[in-house]
CSV table of C-alpha atoms in Angstrom, one decimal:
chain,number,residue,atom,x,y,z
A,1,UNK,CA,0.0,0.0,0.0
A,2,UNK,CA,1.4,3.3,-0.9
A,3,UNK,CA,1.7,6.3,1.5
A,4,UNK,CA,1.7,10.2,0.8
A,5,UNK,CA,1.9,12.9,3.8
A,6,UNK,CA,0.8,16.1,4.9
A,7,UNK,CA,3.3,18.4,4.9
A,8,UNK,CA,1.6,21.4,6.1
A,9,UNK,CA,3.4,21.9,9.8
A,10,UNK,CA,0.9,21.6,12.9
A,11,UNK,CA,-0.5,25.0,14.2
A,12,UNK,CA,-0.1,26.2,17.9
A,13,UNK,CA,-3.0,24.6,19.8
A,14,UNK,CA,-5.8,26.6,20.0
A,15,UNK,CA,-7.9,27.6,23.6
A,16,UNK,CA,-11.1,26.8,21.6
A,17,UNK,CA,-12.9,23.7,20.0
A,18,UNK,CA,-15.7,24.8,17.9
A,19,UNK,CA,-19.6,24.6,18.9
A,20,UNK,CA,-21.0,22.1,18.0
A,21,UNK,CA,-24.2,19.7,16.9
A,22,UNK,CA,-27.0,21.1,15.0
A,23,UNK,CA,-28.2,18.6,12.9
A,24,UNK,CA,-28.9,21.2,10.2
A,25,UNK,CA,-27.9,19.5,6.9
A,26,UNK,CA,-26.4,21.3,4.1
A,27,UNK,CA,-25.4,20.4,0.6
A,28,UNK,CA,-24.3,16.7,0.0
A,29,UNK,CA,-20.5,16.3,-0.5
A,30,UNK,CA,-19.4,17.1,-4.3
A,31,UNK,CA,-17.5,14.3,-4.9
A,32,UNK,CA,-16.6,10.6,-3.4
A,33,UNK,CA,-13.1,10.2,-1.5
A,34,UNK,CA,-11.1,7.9,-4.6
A,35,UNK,CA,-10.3,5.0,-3.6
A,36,UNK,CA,-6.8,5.2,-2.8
A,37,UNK,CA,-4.2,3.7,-0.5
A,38,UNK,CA,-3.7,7.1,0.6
A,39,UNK,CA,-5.2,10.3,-0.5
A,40,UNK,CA,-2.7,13.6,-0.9
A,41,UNK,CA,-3.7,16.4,0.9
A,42,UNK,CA,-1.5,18.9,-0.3
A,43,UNK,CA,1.3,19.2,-2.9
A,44,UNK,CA,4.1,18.3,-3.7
A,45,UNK,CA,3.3,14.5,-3.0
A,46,UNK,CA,5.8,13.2,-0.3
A,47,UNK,CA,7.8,10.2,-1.1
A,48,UNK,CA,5.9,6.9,-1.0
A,49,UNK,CA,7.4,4.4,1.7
A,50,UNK,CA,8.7,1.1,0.0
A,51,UNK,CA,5.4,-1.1,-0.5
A,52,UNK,CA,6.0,-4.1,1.6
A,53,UNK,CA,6.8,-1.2,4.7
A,54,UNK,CA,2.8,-1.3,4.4
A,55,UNK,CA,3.2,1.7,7.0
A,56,UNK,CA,2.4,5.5,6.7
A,57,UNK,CA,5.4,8.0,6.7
A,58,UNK,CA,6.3,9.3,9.9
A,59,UNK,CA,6.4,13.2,11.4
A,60,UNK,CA,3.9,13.3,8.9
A,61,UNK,CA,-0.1,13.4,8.9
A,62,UNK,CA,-1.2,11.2,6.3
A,63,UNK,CA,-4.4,9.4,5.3
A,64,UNK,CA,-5.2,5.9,4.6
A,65,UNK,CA,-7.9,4.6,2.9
A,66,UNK,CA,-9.7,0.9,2.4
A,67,UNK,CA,-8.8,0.3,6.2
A,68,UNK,CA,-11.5,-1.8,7.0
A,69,UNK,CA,-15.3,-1.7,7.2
A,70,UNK,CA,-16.3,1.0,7.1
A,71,UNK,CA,-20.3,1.6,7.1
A,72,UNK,CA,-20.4,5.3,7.7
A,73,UNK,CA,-17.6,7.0,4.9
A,74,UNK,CA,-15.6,7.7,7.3
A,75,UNK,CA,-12.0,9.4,6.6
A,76,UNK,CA,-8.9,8.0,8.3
A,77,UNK,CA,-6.1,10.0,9.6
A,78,UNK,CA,-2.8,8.6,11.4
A,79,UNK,CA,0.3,10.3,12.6
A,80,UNK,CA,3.6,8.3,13.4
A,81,UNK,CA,5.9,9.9,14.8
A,82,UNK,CA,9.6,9.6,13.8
A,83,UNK,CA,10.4,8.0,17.3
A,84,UNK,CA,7.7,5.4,17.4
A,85,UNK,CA,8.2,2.3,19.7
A,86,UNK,CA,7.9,-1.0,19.2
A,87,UNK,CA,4.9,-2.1,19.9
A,88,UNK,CA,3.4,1.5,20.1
A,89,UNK,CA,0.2,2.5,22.2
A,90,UNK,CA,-2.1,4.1,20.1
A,91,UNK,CA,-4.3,7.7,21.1
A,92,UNK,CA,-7.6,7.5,19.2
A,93,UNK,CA,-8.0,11.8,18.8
A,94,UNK,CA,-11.7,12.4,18.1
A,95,UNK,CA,-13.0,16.0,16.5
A,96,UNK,CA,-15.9,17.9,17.4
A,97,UNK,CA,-18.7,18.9,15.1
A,98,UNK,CA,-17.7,21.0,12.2
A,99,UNK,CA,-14.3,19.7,12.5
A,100,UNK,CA,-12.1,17.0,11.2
A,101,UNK,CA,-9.3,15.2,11.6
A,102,UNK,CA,-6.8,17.5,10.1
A,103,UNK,CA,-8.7,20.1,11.9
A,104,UNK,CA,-7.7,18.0,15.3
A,105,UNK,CA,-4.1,17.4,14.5
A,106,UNK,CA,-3.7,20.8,14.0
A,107,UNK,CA,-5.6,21.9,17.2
A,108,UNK,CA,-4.5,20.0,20.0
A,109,UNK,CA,-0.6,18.7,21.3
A,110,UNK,CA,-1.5,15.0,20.3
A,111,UNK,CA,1.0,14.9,18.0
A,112,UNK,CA,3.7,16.4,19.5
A,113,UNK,CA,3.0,14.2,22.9
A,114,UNK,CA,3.2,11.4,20.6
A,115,UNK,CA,6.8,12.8,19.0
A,116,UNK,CA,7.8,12.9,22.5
A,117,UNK,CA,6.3,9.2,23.7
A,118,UNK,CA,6.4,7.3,20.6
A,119,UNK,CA,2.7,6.1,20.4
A,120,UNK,CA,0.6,6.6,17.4
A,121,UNK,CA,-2.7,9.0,16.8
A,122,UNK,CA,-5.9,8.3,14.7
A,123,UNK,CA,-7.7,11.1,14.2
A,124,UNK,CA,-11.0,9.7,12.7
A,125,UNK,CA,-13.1,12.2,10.8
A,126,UNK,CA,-16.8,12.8,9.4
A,127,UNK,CA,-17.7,13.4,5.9
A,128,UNK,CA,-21.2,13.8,6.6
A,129,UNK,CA,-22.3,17.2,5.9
A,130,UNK,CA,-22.8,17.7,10.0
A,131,UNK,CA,-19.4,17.3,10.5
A,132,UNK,CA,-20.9,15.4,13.9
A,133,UNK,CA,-20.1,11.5,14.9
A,134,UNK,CA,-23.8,9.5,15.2
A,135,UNK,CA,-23.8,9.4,18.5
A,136,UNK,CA,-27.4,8.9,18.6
A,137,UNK,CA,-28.7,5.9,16.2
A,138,UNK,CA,-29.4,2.6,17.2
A,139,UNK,CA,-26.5,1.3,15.3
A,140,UNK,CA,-24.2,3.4,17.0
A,141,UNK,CA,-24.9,2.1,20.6
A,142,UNK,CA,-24.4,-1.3,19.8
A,143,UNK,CA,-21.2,-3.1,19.9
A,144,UNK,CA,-20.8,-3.6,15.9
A,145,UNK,CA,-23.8,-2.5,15.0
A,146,UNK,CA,-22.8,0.1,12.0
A,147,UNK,CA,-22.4,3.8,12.0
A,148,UNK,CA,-19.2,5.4,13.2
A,149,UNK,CA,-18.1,3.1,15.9
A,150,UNK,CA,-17.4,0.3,13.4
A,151,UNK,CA,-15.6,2.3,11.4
A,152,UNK,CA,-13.3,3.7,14.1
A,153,UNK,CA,-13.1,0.0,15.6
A,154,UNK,CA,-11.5,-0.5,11.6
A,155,UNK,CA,-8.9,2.3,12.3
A,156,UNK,CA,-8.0,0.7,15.0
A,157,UNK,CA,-7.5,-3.0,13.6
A,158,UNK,CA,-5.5,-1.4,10.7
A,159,UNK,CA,-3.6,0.3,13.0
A,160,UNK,CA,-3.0,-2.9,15.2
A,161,UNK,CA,-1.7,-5.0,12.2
A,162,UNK,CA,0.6,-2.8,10.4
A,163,UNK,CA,2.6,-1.3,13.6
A,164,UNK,CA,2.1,-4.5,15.9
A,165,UNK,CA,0.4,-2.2,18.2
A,166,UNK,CA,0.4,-2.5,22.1
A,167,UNK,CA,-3.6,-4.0,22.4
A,168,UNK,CA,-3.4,-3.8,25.8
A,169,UNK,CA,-2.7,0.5,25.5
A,170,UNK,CA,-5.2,1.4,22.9
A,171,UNK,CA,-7.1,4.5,24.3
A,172,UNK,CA,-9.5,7.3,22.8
A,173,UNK,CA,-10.5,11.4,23.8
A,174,UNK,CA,-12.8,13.7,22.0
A,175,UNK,CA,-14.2,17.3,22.1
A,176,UNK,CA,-17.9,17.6,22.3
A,177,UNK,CA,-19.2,15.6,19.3
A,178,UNK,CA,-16.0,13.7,20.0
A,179,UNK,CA,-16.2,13.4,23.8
A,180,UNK,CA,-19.8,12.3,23.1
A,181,UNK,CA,-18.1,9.6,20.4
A,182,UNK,CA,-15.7,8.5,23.1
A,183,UNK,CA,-18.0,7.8,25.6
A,184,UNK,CA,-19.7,5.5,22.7
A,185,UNK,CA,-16.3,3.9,21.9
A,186,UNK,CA,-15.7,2.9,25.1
A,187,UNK,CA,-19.2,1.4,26.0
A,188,UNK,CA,-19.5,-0.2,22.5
A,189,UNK,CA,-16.1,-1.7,22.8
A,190,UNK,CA,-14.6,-2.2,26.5
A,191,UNK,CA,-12.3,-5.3,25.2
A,192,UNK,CA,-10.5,-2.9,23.3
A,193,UNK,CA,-9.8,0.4,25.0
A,194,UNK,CA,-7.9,0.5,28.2
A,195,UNK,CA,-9.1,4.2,28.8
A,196,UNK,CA,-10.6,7.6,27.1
A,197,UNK,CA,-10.7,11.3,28.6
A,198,UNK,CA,-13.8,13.7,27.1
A,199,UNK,CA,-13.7,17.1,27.0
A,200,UNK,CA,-17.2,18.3,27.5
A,201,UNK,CA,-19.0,15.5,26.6
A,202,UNK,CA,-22.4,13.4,27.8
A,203,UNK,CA,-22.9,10.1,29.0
A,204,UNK,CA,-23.4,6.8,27.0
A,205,UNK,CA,-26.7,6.7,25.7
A,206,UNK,CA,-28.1,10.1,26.6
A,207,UNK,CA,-28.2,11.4,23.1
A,208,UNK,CA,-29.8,8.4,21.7
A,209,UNK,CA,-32.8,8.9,19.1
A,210,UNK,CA,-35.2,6.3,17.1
A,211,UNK,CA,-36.6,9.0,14.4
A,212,UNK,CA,-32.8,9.9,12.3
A,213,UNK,CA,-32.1,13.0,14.3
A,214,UNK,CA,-28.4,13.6,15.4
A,215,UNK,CA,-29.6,16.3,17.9
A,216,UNK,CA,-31.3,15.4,21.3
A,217,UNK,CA,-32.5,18.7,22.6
A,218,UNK,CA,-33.1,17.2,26.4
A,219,UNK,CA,-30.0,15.6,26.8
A,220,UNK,CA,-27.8,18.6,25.7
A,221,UNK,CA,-30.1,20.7,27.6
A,222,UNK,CA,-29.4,18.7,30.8
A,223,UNK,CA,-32.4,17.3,31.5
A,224,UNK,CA,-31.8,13.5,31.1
A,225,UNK,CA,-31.4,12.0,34.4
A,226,UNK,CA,-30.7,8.3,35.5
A,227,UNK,CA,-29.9,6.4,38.3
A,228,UNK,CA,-26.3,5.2,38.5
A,229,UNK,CA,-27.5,1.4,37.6
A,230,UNK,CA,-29.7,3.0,35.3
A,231,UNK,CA,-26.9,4.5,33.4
A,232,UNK,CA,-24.4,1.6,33.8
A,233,UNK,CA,-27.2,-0.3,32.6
A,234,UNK,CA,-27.1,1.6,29.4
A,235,UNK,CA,-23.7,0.9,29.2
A,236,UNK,CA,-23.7,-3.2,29.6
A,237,UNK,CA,-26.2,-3.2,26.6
A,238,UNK,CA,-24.3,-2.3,24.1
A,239,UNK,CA,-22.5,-5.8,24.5
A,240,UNK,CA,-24.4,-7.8,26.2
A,241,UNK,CA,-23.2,-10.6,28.1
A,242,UNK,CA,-19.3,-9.0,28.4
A,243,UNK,CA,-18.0,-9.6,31.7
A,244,UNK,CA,-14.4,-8.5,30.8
A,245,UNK,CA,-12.4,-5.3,32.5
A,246,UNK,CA,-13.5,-2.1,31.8
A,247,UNK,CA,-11.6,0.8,30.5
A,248,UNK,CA,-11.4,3.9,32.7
A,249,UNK,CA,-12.5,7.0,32.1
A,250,UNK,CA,-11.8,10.7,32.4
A,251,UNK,CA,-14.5,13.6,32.1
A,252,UNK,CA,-13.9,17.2,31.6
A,253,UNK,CA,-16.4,20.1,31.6
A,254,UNK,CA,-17.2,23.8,32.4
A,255,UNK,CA,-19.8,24.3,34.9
A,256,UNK,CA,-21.4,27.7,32.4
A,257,UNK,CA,-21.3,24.9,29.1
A,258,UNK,CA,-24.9,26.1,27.6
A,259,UNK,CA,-23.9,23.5,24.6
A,260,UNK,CA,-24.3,20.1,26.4
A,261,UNK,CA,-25.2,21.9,30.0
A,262,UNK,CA,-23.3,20.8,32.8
A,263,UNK,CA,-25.7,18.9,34.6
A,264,UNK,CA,-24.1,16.1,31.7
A,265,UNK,CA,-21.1,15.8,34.0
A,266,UNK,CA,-22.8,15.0,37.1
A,267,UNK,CA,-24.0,12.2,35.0
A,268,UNK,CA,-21.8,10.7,33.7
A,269,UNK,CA,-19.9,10.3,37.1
A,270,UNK,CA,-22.7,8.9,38.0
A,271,UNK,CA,-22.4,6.4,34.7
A,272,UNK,CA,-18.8,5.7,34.7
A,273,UNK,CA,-18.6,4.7,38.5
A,274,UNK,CA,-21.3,2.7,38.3
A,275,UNK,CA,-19.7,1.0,35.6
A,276,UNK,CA,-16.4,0.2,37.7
A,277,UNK,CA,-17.6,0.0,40.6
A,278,UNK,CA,-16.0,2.8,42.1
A,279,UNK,CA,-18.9,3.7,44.1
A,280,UNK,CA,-20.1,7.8,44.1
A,281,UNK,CA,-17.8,9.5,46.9
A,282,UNK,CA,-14.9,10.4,45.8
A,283,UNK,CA,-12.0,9.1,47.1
A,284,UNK,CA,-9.9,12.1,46.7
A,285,UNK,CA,-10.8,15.8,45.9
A,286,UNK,CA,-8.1,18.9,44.8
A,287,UNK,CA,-7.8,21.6,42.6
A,288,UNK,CA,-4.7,21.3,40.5
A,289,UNK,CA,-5.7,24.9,39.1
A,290,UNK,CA,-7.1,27.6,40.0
A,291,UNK,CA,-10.8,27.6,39.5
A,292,UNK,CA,-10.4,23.8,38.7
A,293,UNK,CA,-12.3,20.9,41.2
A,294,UNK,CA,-10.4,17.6,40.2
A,295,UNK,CA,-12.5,14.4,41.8
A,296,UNK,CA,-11.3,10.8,42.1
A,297,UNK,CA,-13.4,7.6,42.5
A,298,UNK,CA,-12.2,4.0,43.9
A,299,UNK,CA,-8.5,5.2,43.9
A,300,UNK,CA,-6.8,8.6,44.7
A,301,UNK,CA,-3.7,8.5,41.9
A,302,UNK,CA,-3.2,9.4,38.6
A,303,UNK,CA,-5.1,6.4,37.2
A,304,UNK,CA,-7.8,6.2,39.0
A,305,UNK,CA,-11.2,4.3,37.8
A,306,UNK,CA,-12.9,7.9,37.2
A,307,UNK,CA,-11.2,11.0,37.3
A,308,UNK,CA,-13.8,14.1,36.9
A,309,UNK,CA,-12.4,17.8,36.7
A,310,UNK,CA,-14.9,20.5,36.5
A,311,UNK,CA,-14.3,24.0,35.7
A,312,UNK,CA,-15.4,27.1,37.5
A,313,UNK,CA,-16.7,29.3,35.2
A,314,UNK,CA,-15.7,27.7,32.1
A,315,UNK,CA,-18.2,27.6,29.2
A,316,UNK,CA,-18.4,24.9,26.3
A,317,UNK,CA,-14.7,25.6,24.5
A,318,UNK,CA,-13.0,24.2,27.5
A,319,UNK,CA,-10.7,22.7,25.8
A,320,UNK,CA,-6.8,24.3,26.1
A,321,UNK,CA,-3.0,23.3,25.3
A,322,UNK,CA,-2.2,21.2,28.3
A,323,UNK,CA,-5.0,19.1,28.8
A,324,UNK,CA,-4.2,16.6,26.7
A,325,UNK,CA,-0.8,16.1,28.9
A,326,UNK,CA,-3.1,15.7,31.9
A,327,UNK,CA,-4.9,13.0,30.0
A,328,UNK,CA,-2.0,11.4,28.5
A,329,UNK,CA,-0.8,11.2,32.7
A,330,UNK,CA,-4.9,9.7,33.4
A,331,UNK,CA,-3.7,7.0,30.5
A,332,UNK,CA,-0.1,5.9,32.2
A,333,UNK,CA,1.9,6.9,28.8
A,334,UNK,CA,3.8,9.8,29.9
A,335,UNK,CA,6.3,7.3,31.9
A,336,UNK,CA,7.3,5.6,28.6
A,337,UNK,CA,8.5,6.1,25.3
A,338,UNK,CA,11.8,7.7,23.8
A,339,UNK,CA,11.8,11.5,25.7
A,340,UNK,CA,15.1,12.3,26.5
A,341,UNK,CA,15.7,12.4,29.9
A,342,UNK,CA,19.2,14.6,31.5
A,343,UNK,CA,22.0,12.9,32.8
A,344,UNK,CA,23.0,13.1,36.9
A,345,UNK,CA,23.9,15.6,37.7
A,346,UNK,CA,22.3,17.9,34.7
A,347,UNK,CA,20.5,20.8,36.1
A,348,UNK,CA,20.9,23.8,38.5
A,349,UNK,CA,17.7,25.5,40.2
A,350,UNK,CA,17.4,29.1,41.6
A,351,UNK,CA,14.5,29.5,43.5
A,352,UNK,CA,13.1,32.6,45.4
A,353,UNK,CA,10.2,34.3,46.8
A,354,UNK,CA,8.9,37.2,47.7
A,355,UNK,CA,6.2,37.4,50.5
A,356,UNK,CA,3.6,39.6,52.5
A,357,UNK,CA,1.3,39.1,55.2
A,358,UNK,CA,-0.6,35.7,54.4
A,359,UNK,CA,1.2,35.7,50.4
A,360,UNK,CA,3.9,35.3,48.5
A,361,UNK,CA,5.3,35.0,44.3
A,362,UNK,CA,7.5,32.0,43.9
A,363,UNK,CA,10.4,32.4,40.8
A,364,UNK,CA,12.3,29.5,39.8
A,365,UNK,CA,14.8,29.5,37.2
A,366,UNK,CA,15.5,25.6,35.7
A,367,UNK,CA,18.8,25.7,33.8
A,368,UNK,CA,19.9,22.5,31.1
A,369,UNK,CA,23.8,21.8,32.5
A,370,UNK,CA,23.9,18.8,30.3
A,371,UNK,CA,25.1,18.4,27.2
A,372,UNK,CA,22.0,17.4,24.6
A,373,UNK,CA,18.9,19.2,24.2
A,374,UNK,CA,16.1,18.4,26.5
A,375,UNK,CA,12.8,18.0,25.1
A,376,UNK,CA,10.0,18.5,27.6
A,377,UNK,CA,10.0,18.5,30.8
A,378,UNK,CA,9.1,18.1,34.3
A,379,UNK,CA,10.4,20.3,37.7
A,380,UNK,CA,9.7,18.5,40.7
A,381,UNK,CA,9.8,20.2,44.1
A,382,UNK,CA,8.0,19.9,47.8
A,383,UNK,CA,6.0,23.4,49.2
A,384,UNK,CA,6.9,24.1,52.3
A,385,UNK,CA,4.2,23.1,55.0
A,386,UNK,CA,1.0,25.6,54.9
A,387,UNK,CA,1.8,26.8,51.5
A,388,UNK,CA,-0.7,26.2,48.6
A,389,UNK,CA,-0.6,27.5,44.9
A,390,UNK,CA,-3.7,29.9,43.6
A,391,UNK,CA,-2.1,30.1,40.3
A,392,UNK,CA,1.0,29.9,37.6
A,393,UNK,CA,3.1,30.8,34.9
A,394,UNK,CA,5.5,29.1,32.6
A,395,UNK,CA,4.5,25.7,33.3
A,396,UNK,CA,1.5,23.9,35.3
A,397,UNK,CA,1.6,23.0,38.6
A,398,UNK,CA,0.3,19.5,40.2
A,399,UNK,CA,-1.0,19.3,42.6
A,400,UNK,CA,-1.2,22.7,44.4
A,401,UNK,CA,0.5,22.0,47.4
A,402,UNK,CA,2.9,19.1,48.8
A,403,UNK,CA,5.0,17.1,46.6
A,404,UNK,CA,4.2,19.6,43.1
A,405,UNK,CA,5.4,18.6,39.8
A,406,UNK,CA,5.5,22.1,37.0
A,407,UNK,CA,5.2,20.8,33.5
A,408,UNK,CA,6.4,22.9,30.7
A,409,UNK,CA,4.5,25.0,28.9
A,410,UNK,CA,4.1,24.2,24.8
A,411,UNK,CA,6.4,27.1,24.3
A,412,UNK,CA,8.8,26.4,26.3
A,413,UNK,CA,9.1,22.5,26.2
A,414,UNK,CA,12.8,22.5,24.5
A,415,UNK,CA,16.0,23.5,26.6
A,416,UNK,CA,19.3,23.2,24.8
A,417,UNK,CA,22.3,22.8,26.9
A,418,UNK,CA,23.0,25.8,28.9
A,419,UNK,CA,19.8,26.8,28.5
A,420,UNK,CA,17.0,28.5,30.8
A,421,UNK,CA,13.8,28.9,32.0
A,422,UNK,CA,12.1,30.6,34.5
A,423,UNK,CA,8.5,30.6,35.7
A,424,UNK,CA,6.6,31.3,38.7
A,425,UNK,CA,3.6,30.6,41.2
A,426,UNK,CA,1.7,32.1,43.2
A,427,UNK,CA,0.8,30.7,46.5
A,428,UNK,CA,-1.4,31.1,49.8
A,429,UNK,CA,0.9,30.5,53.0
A,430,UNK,CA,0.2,29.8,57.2
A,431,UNK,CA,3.8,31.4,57.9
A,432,UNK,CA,6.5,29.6,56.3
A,433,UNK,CA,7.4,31.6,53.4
A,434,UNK,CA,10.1,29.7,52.3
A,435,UNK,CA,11.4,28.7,48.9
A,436,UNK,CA,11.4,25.1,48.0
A,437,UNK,CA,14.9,23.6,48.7
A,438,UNK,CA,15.3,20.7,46.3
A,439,UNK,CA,14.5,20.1,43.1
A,440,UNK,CA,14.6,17.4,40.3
A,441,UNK,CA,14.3,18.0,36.4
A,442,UNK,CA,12.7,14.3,34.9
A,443,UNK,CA,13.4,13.2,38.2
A,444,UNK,CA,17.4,13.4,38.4
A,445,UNK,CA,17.9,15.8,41.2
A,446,UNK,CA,19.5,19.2,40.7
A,447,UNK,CA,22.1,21.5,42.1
A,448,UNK,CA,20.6,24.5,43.7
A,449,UNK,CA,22.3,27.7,43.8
């Protein structure tokens, strides 16, 4: 099968993911995808991989076509990165109505977090003229029953046998539509996704319709309620009789969302608990950013059964460069892959603050004393005793007091040797206005100066 890329570079992330869903139809689509191994996107055509590679180009976005069944015309886009692993994980990267999945690679960090990891990205997209994943037919709630599902279930399979993919580390995330879509994936097809984080979604089954509509004015409105077991229950059917493990899940919204209204998160806490049995009191409750409310069910780490984080204020477009690290962390795959890490011995810290009565402004500056370029990174340092961050700058900070980890920033991911960064907190304090003493950059401790 013959490859050819898309060699238009990705775009800075952008703080907004378009509105989505209304089922307002417009003109049918001018002309049928050819059937090709792989349609260009843009010219000059890249250089087709050998054919028996039977693999996409990597650093590249490319599409492949005649995947698999594919009952809904679905178009199929994969990035490999240059530094894929063997046996990769693979990120299923879902759009939001009106969007696509060029429109997604160019929106969000998947792509660079894979570059960094070494796992691969689908990015599955509509050709209906909606531009919204069927989220809502009869087909699409069932495990292999048609519509969109199946299709992405054939990404998936195509993906599996041409890069030996990791089954056990296949995961999926959406916007809207797409958070709506991986709530679908993962009830439709728990044998096959280990986990999936949505970004303003609804739970399984709540947009459901019988007449052909793809909009479900009660449900995004906020008004479908069920009972945990009622919800769960809703989930079970789509495969009936599957006793297997089932993948976890991550939910993200804005408590002012008037597109799919935030009483949606509330349920589908109240779905994905019941589901994995985590029970509805959270085991553990923070606020990793300002204004955020980040609650954990049957566990209190990073991978917890259901992770919920709820944003104050926030409406809809939620969606901002950085989440998608946070889910990657919910997933387990920011421990592996090829990232280069510093050598002992590699760093020197400078930390100070500046303080008032019950207050202070925290500065650190991280410098690279190795000798290779370091691409993204992690500062790890403990808070002083009574001292809790209210916000940040230059990186984000996790959690907001106690043992903290600051993750860079998408601009300033890269240090070359010799090179520096600084960024900053802000933090409450009970009377120790200290500056953290010890420090470690991707976890080799540093010299502090």
């Amino acid at each position: 099968m013959s490859t050819t890329a898309h060699d238009t570079p990705r775009a800075t992330p952008r703080n907004t993911a378009r509105r989505p869903l209304r089922s307002v139809l417009v003109a049918l689509l001018g002309a049928l995808v050819p059937l090709l191994a792989v349609t260009v996107l843009t010219a000059p055509a890249a250089t087709a991989r050998p054919r028996e590679a039977a693999a996409a180009p990597t650093a590249a976005l490319t599409e492949v076509t005649n995947f698999g069944t594919n009952p809904s015309n679905l178009q199929m886009y994969l990035y490999v990165p240059d530094s894929v692993t063997a046996h990769p994980a693979v990120v299923v990267a879902v759009h939001y109505c009106t969007g696509s999945g060029p429109a997604m690679y160019n929106g969000t960090e998947w792509a660079r977090l894979a570059d960094r990891y070494g796992f691969v990205v689908v990015y599955p997209s509509v050709t209906r003229a909606s531009k919204c994943f069927d989220v809502a037919s009869p087909q699409a709630l069932k495990r292999g029953g048609g519509s969109d599902p199946v299709g992405i279930k054939s990404m998936i399979d195509w993906v599996t046998r041409t890069y030996s993919a990791d089954t056990s580390k296949i995961y999926a995330t959406g916007i809207s539509s797409g958070a709506m879509m991986t709530n679908v994936l993962l009830g439709d097809y728990p044998d096959v996704f280990a986990a999936g984080a949505a970004f303003s979604g609804v739970p399984f089954g709540c947009f459901a319709t019988t007449d052909g509509s793809e909009w479900n004015s009660a449900c995004a409105n906020g008004t479908v309620t069920h009972t945990p077991q009622e919800w769960g229950d809703l989930v079970r059917s789509a495969y009936p009789g599957y006793t297997g493990p089932r993948p976890r899940m991550q939910v993200w919204h804005g408590t002012e969302d008037d597109v799919l209204r935030y009483p949606n998160f509330g349920e589908e806490i109240k779905q994905w608990t019941n589901v994995l049995g985590a029970g509805q009191t959270p085991a553990a409750t923070d606020s990793p950013v300002s204004g955020w409310t980040r609650t954990r069910y049957g566990a209190t780490g990073d991978r917890a059964p259901v992770e919920a984080i709820s944003l104050q204020g926030v409406g809809h477009n939620l969606y901002a460069d950085g989440m998608a690290s946070r889910a990657l962390t919910f997933f387990g795959l920011d421990s592996s892959g090829p990232a280069p890490q510093p050598q002992p011995g590699a760093c020197r810290v400078t930390a100070t603050t500046n303080a008032w009565s019950t207050g202070l402004t925290g500065s650190v500056t991280l410098t690279n004393t190795g000798t290779t370029s370091v691409n993204g990174w992690q500062l790890g340092f403990t808070l002083p005793a009574g001292q809790t961050i209210t916000n940040g700058w230059g990186a984000t900070y996790a959690p907001a007091s106690g043992a903290v980890t600051a993750t860079n920033a998408a601009y300033n991911a890269t240090l070359a040797p010799n090179g520096s960064v600084t960024i900053g907190y802000q933090a409450n304090h009970s009377g120790n206005s200290a500056a953290p003493t010890a420090f470690t950059f991707n976890g080799t401790a540093c010299t502090v100066s």
